[in-house]
XYZ file of C-alpha atoms in Angstrom:
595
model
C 48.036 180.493 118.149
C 51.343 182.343 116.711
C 54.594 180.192 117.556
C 57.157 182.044 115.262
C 60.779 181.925 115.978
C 62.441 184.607 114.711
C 65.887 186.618 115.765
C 67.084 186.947 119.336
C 67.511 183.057 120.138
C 70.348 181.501 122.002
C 73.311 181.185 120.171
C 75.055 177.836 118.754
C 77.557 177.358 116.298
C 78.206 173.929 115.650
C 79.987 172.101 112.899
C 79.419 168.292 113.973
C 81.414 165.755 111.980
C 83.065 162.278 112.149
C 87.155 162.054 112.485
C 88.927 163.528 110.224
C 86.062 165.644 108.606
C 85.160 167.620 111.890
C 89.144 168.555 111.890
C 88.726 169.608 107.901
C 85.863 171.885 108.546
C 86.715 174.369 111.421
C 84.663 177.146 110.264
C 85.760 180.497 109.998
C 83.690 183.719 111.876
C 80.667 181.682 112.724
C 77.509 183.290 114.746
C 74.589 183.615 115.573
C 71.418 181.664 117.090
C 69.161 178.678 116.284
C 65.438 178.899 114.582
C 64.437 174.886 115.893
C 61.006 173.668 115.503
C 59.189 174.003 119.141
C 58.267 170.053 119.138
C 55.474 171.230 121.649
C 53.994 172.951 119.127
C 50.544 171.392 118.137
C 50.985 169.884 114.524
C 47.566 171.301 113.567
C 48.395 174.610 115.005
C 49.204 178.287 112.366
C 52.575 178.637 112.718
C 55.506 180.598 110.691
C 58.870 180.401 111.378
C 61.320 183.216 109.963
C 65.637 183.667 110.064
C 67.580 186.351 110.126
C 70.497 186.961 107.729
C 73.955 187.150 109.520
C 75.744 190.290 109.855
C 78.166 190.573 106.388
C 75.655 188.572 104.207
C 74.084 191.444 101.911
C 70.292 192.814 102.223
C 68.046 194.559 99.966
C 66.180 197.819 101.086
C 63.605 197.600 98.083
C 60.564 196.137 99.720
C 59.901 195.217 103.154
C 58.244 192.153 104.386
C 55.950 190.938 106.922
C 53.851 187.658 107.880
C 51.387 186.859 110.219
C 48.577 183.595 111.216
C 44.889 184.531 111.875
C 45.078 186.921 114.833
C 48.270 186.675 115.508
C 51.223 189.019 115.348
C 53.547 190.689 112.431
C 56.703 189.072 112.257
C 59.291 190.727 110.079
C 60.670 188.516 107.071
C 64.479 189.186 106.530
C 65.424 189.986 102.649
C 68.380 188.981 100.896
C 69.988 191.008 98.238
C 69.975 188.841 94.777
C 71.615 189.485 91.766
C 69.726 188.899 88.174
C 71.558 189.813 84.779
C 70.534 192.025 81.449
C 72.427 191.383 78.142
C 72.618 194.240 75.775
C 71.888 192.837 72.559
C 74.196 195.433 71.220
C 77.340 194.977 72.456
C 77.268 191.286 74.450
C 77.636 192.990 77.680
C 74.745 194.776 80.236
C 74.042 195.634 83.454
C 73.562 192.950 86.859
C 70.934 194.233 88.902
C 69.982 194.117 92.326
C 66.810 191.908 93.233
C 64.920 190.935 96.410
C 64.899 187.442 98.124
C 62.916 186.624 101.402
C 61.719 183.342 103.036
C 59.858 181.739 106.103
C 58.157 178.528 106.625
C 54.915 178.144 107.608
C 51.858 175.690 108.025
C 48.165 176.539 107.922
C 47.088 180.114 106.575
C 49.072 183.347 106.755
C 48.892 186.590 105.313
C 51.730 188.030 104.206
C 52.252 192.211 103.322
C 54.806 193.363 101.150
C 55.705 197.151 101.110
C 57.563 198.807 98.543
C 60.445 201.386 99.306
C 59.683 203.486 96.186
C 56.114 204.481 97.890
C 52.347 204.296 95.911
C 51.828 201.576 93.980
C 50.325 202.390 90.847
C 50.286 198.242 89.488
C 51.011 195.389 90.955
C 51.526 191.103 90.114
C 52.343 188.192 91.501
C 53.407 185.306 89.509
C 52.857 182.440 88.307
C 50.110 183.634 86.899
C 48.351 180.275 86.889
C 48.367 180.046 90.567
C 45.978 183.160 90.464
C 47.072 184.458 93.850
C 44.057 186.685 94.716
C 46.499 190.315 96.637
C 45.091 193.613 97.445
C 47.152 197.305 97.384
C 46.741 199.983 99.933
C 49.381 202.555 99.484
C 52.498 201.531 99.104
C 51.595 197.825 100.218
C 50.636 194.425 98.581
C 48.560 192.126 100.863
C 47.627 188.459 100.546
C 46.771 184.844 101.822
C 48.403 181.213 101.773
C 47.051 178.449 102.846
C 50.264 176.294 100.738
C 53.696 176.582 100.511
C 54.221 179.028 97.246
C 57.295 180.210 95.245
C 56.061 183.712 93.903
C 57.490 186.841 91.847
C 55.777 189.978 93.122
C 56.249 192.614 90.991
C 55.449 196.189 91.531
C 54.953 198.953 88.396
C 56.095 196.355 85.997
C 59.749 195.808 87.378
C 60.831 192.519 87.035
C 64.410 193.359 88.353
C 64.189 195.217 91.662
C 61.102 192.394 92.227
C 60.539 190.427 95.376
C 60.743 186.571 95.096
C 58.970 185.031 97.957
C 59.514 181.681 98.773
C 57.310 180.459 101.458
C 58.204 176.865 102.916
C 56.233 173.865 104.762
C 57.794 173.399 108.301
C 60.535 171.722 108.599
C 60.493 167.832 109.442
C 63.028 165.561 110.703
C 65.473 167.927 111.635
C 68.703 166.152 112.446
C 70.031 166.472 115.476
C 73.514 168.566 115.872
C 75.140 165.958 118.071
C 74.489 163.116 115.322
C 78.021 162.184 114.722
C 76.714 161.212 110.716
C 75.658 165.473 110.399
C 77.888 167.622 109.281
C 75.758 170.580 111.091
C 75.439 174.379 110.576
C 73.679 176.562 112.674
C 73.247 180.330 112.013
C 75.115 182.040 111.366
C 77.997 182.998 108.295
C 80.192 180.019 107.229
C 82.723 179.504 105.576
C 86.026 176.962 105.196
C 89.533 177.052 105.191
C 89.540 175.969 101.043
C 86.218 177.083 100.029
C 85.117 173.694 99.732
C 83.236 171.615 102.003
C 83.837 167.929 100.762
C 80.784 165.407 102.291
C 81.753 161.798 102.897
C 79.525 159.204 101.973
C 76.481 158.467 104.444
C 77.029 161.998 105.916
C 74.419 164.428 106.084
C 74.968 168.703 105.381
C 72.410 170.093 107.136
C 72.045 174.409 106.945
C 69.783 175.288 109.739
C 68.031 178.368 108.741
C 69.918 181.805 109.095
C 72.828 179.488 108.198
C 74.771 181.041 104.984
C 77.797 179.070 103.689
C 80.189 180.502 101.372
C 81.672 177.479 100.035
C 81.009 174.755 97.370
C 79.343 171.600 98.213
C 80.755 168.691 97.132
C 79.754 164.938 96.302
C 82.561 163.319 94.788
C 82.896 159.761 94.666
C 80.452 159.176 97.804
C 76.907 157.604 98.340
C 74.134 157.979 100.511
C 74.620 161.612 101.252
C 72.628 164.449 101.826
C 72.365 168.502 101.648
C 69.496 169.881 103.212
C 67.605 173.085 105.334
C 66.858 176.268 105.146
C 70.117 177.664 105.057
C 71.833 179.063 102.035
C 75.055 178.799 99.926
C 76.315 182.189 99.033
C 78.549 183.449 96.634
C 80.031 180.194 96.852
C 81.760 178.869 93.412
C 79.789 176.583 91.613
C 76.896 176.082 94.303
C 76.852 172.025 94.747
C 78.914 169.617 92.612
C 77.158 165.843 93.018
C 80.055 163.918 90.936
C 80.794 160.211 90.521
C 78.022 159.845 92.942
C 75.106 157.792 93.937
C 71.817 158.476 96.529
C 72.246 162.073 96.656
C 69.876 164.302 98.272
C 69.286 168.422 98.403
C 66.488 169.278 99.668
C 65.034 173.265 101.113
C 68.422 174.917 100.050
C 68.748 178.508 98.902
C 71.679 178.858 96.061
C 71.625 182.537 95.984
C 74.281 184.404 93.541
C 77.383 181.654 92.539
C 80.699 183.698 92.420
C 81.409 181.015 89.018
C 79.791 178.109 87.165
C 76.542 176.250 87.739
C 74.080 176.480 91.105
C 74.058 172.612 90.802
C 76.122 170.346 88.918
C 75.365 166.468 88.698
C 77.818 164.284 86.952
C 78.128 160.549 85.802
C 76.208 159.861 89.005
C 72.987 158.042 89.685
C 69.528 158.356 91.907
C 70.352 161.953 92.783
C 67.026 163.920 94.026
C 67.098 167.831 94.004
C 63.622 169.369 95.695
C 63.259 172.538 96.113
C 66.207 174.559 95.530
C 66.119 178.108 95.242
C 68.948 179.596 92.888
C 69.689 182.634 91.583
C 72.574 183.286 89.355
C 74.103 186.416 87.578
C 77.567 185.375 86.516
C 78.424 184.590 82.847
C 77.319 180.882 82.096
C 75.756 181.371 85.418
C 73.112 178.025 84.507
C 70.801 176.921 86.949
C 71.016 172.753 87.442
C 73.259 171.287 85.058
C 72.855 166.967 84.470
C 75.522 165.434 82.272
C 75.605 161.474 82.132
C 73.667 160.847 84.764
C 70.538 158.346 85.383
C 67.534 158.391 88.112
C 67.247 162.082 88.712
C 64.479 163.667 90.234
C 64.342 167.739 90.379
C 60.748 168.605 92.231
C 59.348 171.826 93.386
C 62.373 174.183 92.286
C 62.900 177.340 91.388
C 64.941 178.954 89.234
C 66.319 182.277 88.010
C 69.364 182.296 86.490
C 71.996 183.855 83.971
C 72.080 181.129 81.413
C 69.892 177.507 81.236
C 68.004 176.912 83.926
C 67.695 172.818 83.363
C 70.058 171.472 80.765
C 71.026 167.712 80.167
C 73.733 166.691 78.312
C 75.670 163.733 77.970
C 79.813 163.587 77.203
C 81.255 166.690 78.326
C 84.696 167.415 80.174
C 85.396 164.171 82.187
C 81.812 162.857 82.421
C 81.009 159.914 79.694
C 78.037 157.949 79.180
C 73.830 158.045 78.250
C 71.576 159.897 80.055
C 68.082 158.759 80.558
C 65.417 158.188 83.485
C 65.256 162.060 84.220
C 62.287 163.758 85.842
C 61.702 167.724 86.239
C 58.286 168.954 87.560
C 56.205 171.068 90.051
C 58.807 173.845 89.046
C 59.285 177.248 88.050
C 61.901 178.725 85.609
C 62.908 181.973 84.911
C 66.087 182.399 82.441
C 67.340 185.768 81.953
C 69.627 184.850 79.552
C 69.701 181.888 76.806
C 67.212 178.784 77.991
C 64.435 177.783 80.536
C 64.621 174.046 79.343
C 67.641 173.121 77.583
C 68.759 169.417 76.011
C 71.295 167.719 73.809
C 74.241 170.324 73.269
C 77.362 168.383 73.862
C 77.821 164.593 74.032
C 80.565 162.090 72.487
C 81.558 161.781 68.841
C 83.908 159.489 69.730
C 81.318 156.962 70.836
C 77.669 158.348 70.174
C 75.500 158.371 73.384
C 71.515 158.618 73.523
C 70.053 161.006 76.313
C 66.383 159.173 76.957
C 62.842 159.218 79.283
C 62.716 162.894 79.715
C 59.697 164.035 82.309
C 58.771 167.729 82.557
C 55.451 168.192 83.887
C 53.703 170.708 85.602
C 56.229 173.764 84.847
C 55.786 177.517 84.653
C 57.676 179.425 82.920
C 58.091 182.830 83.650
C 60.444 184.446 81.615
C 62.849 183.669 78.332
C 65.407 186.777 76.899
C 67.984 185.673 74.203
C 68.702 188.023 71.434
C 71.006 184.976 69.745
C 68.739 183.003 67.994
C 70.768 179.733 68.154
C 70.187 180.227 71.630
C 66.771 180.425 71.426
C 63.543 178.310 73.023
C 61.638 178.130 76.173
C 61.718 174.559 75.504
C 65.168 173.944 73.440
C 65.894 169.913 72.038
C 68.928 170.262 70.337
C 71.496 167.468 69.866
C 74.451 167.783 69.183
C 77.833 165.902 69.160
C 76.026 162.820 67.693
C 73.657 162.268 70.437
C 70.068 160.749 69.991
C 67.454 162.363 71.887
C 64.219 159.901 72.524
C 61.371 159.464 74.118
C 60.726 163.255 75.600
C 57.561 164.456 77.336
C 56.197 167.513 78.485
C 53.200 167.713 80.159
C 51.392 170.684 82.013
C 53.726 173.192 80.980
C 52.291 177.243 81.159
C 54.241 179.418 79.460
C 54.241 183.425 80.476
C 55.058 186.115 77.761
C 58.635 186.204 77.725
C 61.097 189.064 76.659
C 62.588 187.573 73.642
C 63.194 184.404 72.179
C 61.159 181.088 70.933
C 58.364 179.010 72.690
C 60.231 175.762 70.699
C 63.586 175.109 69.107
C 63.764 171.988 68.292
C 67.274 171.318 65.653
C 69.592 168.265 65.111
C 72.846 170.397 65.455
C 76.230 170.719 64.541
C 77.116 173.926 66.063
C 80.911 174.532 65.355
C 81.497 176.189 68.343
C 80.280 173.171 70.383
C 79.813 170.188 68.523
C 82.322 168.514 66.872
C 79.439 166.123 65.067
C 75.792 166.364 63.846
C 73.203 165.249 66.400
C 71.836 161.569 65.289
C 68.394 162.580 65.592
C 65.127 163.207 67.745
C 62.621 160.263 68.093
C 59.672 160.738 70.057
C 58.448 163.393 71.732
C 54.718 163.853 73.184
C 53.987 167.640 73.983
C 50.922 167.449 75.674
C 48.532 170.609 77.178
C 51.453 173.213 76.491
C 49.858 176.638 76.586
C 51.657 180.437 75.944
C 49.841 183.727 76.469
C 51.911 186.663 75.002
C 53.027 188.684 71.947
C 57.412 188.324 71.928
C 57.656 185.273 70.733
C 59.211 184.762 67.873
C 58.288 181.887 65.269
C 59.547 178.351 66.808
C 61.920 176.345 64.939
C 61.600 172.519 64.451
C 64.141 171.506 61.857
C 66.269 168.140 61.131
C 69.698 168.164 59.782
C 69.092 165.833 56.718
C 67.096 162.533 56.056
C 69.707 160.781 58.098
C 69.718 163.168 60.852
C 66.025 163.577 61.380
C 63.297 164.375 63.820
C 60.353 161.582 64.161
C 57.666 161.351 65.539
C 56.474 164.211 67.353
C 53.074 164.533 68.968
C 51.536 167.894 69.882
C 48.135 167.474 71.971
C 46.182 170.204 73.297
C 48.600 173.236 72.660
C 47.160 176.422 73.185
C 48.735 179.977 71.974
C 47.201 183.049 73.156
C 43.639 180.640 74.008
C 43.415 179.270 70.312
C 43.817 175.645 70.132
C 46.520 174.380 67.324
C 44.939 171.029 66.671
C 42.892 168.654 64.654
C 39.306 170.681 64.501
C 40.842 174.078 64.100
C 39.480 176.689 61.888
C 42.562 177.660 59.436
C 42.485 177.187 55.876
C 42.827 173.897 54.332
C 46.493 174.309 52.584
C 47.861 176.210 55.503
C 50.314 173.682 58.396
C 49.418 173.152 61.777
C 52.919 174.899 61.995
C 51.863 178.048 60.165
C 48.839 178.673 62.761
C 51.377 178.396 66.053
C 53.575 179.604 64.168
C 56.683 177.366 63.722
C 58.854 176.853 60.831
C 59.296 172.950 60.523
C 61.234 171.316 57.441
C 61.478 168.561 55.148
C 63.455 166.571 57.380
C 60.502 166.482 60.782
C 58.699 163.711 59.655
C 55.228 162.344 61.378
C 54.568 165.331 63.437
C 50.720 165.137 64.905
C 48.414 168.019 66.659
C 46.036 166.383 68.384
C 42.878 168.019 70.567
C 42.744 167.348 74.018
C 39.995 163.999 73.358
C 41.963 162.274 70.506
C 43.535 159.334 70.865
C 47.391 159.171 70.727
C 47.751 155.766 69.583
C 46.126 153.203 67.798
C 47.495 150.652 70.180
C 48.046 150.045 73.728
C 50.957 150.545 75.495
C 53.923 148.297 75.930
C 56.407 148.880 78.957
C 60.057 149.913 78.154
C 61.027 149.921 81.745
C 63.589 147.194 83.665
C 61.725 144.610 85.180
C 64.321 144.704 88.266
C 64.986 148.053 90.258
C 67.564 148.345 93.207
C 66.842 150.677 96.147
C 69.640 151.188 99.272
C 67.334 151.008 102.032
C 66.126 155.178 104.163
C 67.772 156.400 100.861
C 65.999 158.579 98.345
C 65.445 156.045 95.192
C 63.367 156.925 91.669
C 62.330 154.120 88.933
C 60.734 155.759 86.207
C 57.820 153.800 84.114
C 58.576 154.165 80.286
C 56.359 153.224 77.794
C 55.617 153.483 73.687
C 52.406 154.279 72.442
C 52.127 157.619 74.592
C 50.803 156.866 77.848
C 48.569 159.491 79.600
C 48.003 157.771 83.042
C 50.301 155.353 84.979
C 49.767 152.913 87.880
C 51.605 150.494 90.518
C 50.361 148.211 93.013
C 52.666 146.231 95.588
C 55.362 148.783 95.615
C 57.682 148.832 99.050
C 56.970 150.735 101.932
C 58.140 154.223 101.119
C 57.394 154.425 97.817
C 54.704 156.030 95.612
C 53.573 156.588 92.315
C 53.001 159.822 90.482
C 50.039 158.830 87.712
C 50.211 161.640 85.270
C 54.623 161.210 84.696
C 54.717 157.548 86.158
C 57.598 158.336 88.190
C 57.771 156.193 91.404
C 59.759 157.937 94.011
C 60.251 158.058 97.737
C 62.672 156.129 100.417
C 62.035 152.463 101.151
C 61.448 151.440 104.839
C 60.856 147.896 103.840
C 63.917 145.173 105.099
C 66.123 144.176 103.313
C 65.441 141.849 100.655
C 62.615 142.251 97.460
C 59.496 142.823 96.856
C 57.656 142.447 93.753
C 54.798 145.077 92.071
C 52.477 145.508 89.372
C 53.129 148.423 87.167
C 51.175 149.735 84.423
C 50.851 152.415 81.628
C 47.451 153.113 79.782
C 46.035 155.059 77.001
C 42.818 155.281 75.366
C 43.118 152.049 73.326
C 44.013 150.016 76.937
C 47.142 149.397 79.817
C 50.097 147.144 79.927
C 51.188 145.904 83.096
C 54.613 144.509 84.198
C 56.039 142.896 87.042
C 58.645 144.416 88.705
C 61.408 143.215 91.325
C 62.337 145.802 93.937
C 65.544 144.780 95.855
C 66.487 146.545 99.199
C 70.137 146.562 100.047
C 71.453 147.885 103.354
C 73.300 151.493 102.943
C-alpha cells in the first residue's frame, strides 16, 4: 500500500498560542497546506510521507529526488538549497558553496533514486561508510533501499560540495494538535515574526509541521518544560535555537538549515535539555553546530551535523553563562566540520573561579569530514582546556573516523591560548578511548601534550584503536624502543603521564567499579529527564532495574533517559556499572514532581 502525502493538500496556516503569546506571534506571509499523518493508515503498512518547500525558500537544481514503497508509486522529494564553506588556507577567506538538502519520512522499506543534473555518473558514494549502504548507478542515477531511518551524504564524482544529504525520517508520532491552546503551531508554509524572534513560554510546545520554514530564532529563556519539535525547518534565522537559563527542554526532528549569524543551537546555564535529531547546516563565520556552556543533563541523539566551525563544543564560563559542566551525552550521530572541529571541549571557562567540565559520553559517532589548516585548531576529537578548567572523566566509545581533508585524529593540550584564555587549563584526568578506528592518509600526527607537571594530563586509556586496520595496542608488532604514540602516530610529552593502549580483551582495571553518580535524581513528570551512571575503574557495560515508567537504560554509555509516566512521588532502582574484574550497584531515589 502507498499512503504518501505530498503537495496539493488543503491549506491551513495556524499560529495557536495562549494570551498574550498568540497576539506576539502574528506571522507574516504565511501559506500553504498540511502533510498530517492519515491515522487510518495501518501502523504496519509502507508508507512515506514528503513536503514541499514554500514559494521564496531557496531550492537546489543539482540532483533530483524520488522515493517509492514496494510497488507503489514515485513520489518526488523536494530539495533545499544548503550552504557549506571552504577556507583558503592562503589568505583566511574562500568560497561558500551551494549544497543539496532533501527529506521525507517513512516506515517499512523504500527505495529511493537520486539523479544527478550534471548527467553520467562516472563514481558514486554514500556515506557513512560504516553503514555500508549497498546503491546501484544507471546513467545519470543512484538507486537504493531502506528499511531504517538514515542520515546519508551521497556523493557523485567525488564532490563533496554540490552533494546530496538525505535525511530520511521515522513517521511522525504524537503530533500535537493545532487547537491545543499549550502549541504554539506552524503549518506550511514560510514564517516569520514581527522581531525575528519567537520567544516560547514555559510548558508551551513549538511545533513546525513539515513544509513549515521559520525564519526566526527560537528562544528558551528563563522557561521550563518546553518543547521545539517537527519536520519543519528554521531558515536563515540568526542563531538557530537559544535554550538559556532553562530547564526540560526538548528539540526534536528539526531542520537548522543555513543560520544568517552564530550557533545552530545554543544551550546555556540550563539543565535536562534533550536535542534528537537535528539537522544543521551552517556556512557563516563561527557558524558552530550545537554549542553547551555550563550546562548539566544534556542529551544530543541521532544528529547531524555540517557546519562552518565546531560541530559539538562544551565549554564552561563564557559571556554571561557561569558554572561546571558535567552529565553530557552525544551519540548515534554524525559530524561533518568544514572548518576547525568535529568534537570540540574545554576552550573558555572562568579564571576567576576555576570550573571542571565532567562525565563526557560520545558513543557511536561517525565522522565524516575534518579541514583546518590552523593547527591550534586542529583534531577530530579536540580536549583542550583552557581558562583554568579541569576536564575529567571523558569517554568515547564507537567512534569511526572517515579520511578527512586536513587536520588531526586527536589534540589533546592543557592550554593557555592568548587569544582565548586568560589562564592555563588545570588539567585532563581520565579519559577512556575505547574501539576508535580512522581509515585515511591526511591526517596529520595527533598531539597529546600537558602544560607542565602541574598542569598535566592523567590517566588516559586507549583500547582497541585501529588506524588504517592496524591495531595500536598491547600485542602489536613495532619495535621494542619505539611508543605506542610513534606507531599511531601522536606526539605525546613529558607532562601525559599513565597513558595505556590496551587490545580489545584486556582488562581496564584491576578493580571493580565504584559508582560516582547521586544516589537521588529528580524528574518533572511527561518531561524529557536524563541521569547519567558515572563510574571509576572504566566501566564497559551498565545496568538498572526498578527504574520509573518511562525510563530506560542505554548499557554500553549508561545513560538512562526517557519521560516518566509514573505519579507523582519516588521510586527507587538498582543501578550498576561492571568491568571485567566485577559490578557495583547503587540504589537510587527517583522523585516525580508535577510540571
Amino acid at each position: 500500500m502507498n499512503d504518501t502525502q505530498s503537495t496539493g493538500l488543503s491549506r491551513r496556516t495556524v499560529l495557536q498560542a495562549a494570551g498574550a503569546t498568540a497576539a506576539a506571534y502574528s506571522l507574516l506571509g504565511a501559506t500553504a497546506g498540511t502533510a498530517r499523518a492519515d491515522e487510518a493508515t495501518p501502523a504496519s503498512a509502507d508508507r512515506i510521507v514528503t513536503y514541499p518547500i514554500p514559494s521564496g525558500v531557496p531550492t537546489n537544481a543539482s540532483f533530483s529526488v524520488k522515493a517509492r514503497t514496494a510497488g507503489g508509486d514515485w513520489q518526488t522529494v523536494p530539495v533545499y538549497r544548503a550552504r557549506a564553506k571552504w577556507i583558503n588556507a592562503d589568505t583566511g577567506s574562500g568560497p561558500v558553496y551551494n549544497s543539496s538538502v532533501a527529506t521525507f519520512d517513512f516506515r517499512g522499506t523504500v527505495e529511493v533514486a537520486v539523479t544527478s543534473s550534471k548527467g553520467t555518473i562516472a563514481s558514486a558514494k554514500v556515506r557513512p561508510l560504516s553503514y555500508d549502504t549497498q546503491f546501484t548507478v544507471s546513467g545519470d542515477t543512484v538507486t537504493f533501499t531502506l528499511t531504517e531511518p538514515r542520515n546519508l551524504s551521497i556523493e557523485i564524482n567525488g564532490e563533496i560540495f554540490d552533494n546530496l544529504q538525505l535525511h530520511a525520517n521515522p513517521i511522525e508520532t504524537h503530533v500535537p494538535d493545532a487547537d491545543d491552546p499549550d502549541v504554539i503551531y506552524f503549518g506550511p508554509g514560510l514564517h516569520t515574526t514581527t522581531d525575528n524572534v519567537l520567544k516560547v513560554p514555559s510548558g508551551k510546545t513549538v511545533y513546525l509541521a513539515g513544509g513549515a520554514v521559520l525564519t526566526s530564532r527560537v528562544e528558551f529563556v528563563n522557561v521550563e518544560n518546553a518543547r521545539l519539535i517537527g519536520r519543519g525547518v528554521l531558515y536563515n534565522s540568526p542563531s538557530g535555537v537559544l535554550v538559556q537559563y532553562a530547564k526540560n527542554i526538548e528539540i526534536d526532528g528539526i531542520l537548522v538549515l543555513n543560520p544568517s549569524s552564530g550557533y545552530s543551537v545554543t544551550v546555556g546555564q540550563s539543565k535536562q535539555v534533550t536535542i534528537r535529531d537535528l539537522h544543521s547546516y551552517s556556512a557563516g563565520q563561527w557558524g558552530d553546530g550545537i554549542d553547551i556552556f555550563s550546562s548539566e543533563d544534556v542529551l544530543i541523539d541521532g544528529v547531524w551535523m555540517r557546519n562552518s566551525d565546531d560541530c559539538i563544543a562544551i565549554y564552561t564560563h563564557r559571556w554571561d553563562y557561569y558554572g561546571d559542566v558535567r552529565n553530557i551525552t552525544v551519540r548515534n550521530s554524525t559530524l561533518w566540520a568544514d572548518v576547525a572541529h568535529p568534537i570540540n571541549v574545554g576552550t573558555h571557562g572562568n579564571t576567576d573561579a576555576p570550573e571542571t567540565i565532567e562525565n563526557l559520553v560520545f558513543s557511536n559517532i561517525d565522522i565524516l569530514d575534518h579541514r583546518e589548516p590552523q593547527m591550534d585548531y586542529q583534531g577530530c576529537i579536540a580536549l583542550n582546556p583552557g581558562d583554568s578548567n579541569l576536564l575529567k572523566n571523558a569517554r568515547f566509545q564507537d567512534i569511526r573516523v572517515e579520511d578527512f581533508r586536513w587536520g588531526q585524529l586527536i589534540n589533546m593540550r592543557v592550554m593557555y591560548n592568548t587569544k582565548y584564555n586568560t589562564s592555563i587549563g588545570r588539567g585532563i584526568d581520565g579519559v577512556y578511548i575505547k574501539d576508535l578506528s580512522y581509515n585515511g592518509t591526511h591526517a596529520n600526527p595527533s598531539i597529546m601534550v600537558g602544560y607542565d607537571a602541574d598542569h598535566a594530563i592523567k590517566n588516559v586509556t586507549f583500547q582497541n584503536l585501529v588506524i588504517n586496520g592496524k591495531a595500536i595496542a598491547n600485542g602489536m608488532k613495532k619495535p621494542g624502543w619505539y611508543r605506542f604514540e610513534d606507531m599511531m602516530p601522536a606526539y605525546a610529552n613529558e607532562h601525559v603521564v599513565n597513558t595505556r593502549f590496551l587490545n580489545s580483551t584486556e582488562a581496564t582495571s584491576t578493580d571493580k567499579p565504584a559508582i560516582t553518580s547521586p544516589e537521588k535524581a529528580v524528574a518533572t513528570k511527561n518531561q524529557v529527564f536524563t541521569y547519567l551512571i558515572t563510574a571509576d575503574n572504566l566501566p564497559t557495560s551498565f545496568a538498572a532495574e526498578g527504574l520509573p515508567k518511562g525510563l530506560s537504560i542505554d548499557t554500553a554509555t549508561g545513560l538512562i533517559s526517557g519521560r516518566v509516566r509514573d505519579n507523582v512521588g519516588g521510586c527507587s532502582a538498582t543501578v550498576s556499572a561492571t568491568n571485567s574484574i566485577g559490578t557495583a550497584t547503587q540504589t537510587v531515589t527517583f522523585t516525580v514532581e508535577h510540571p
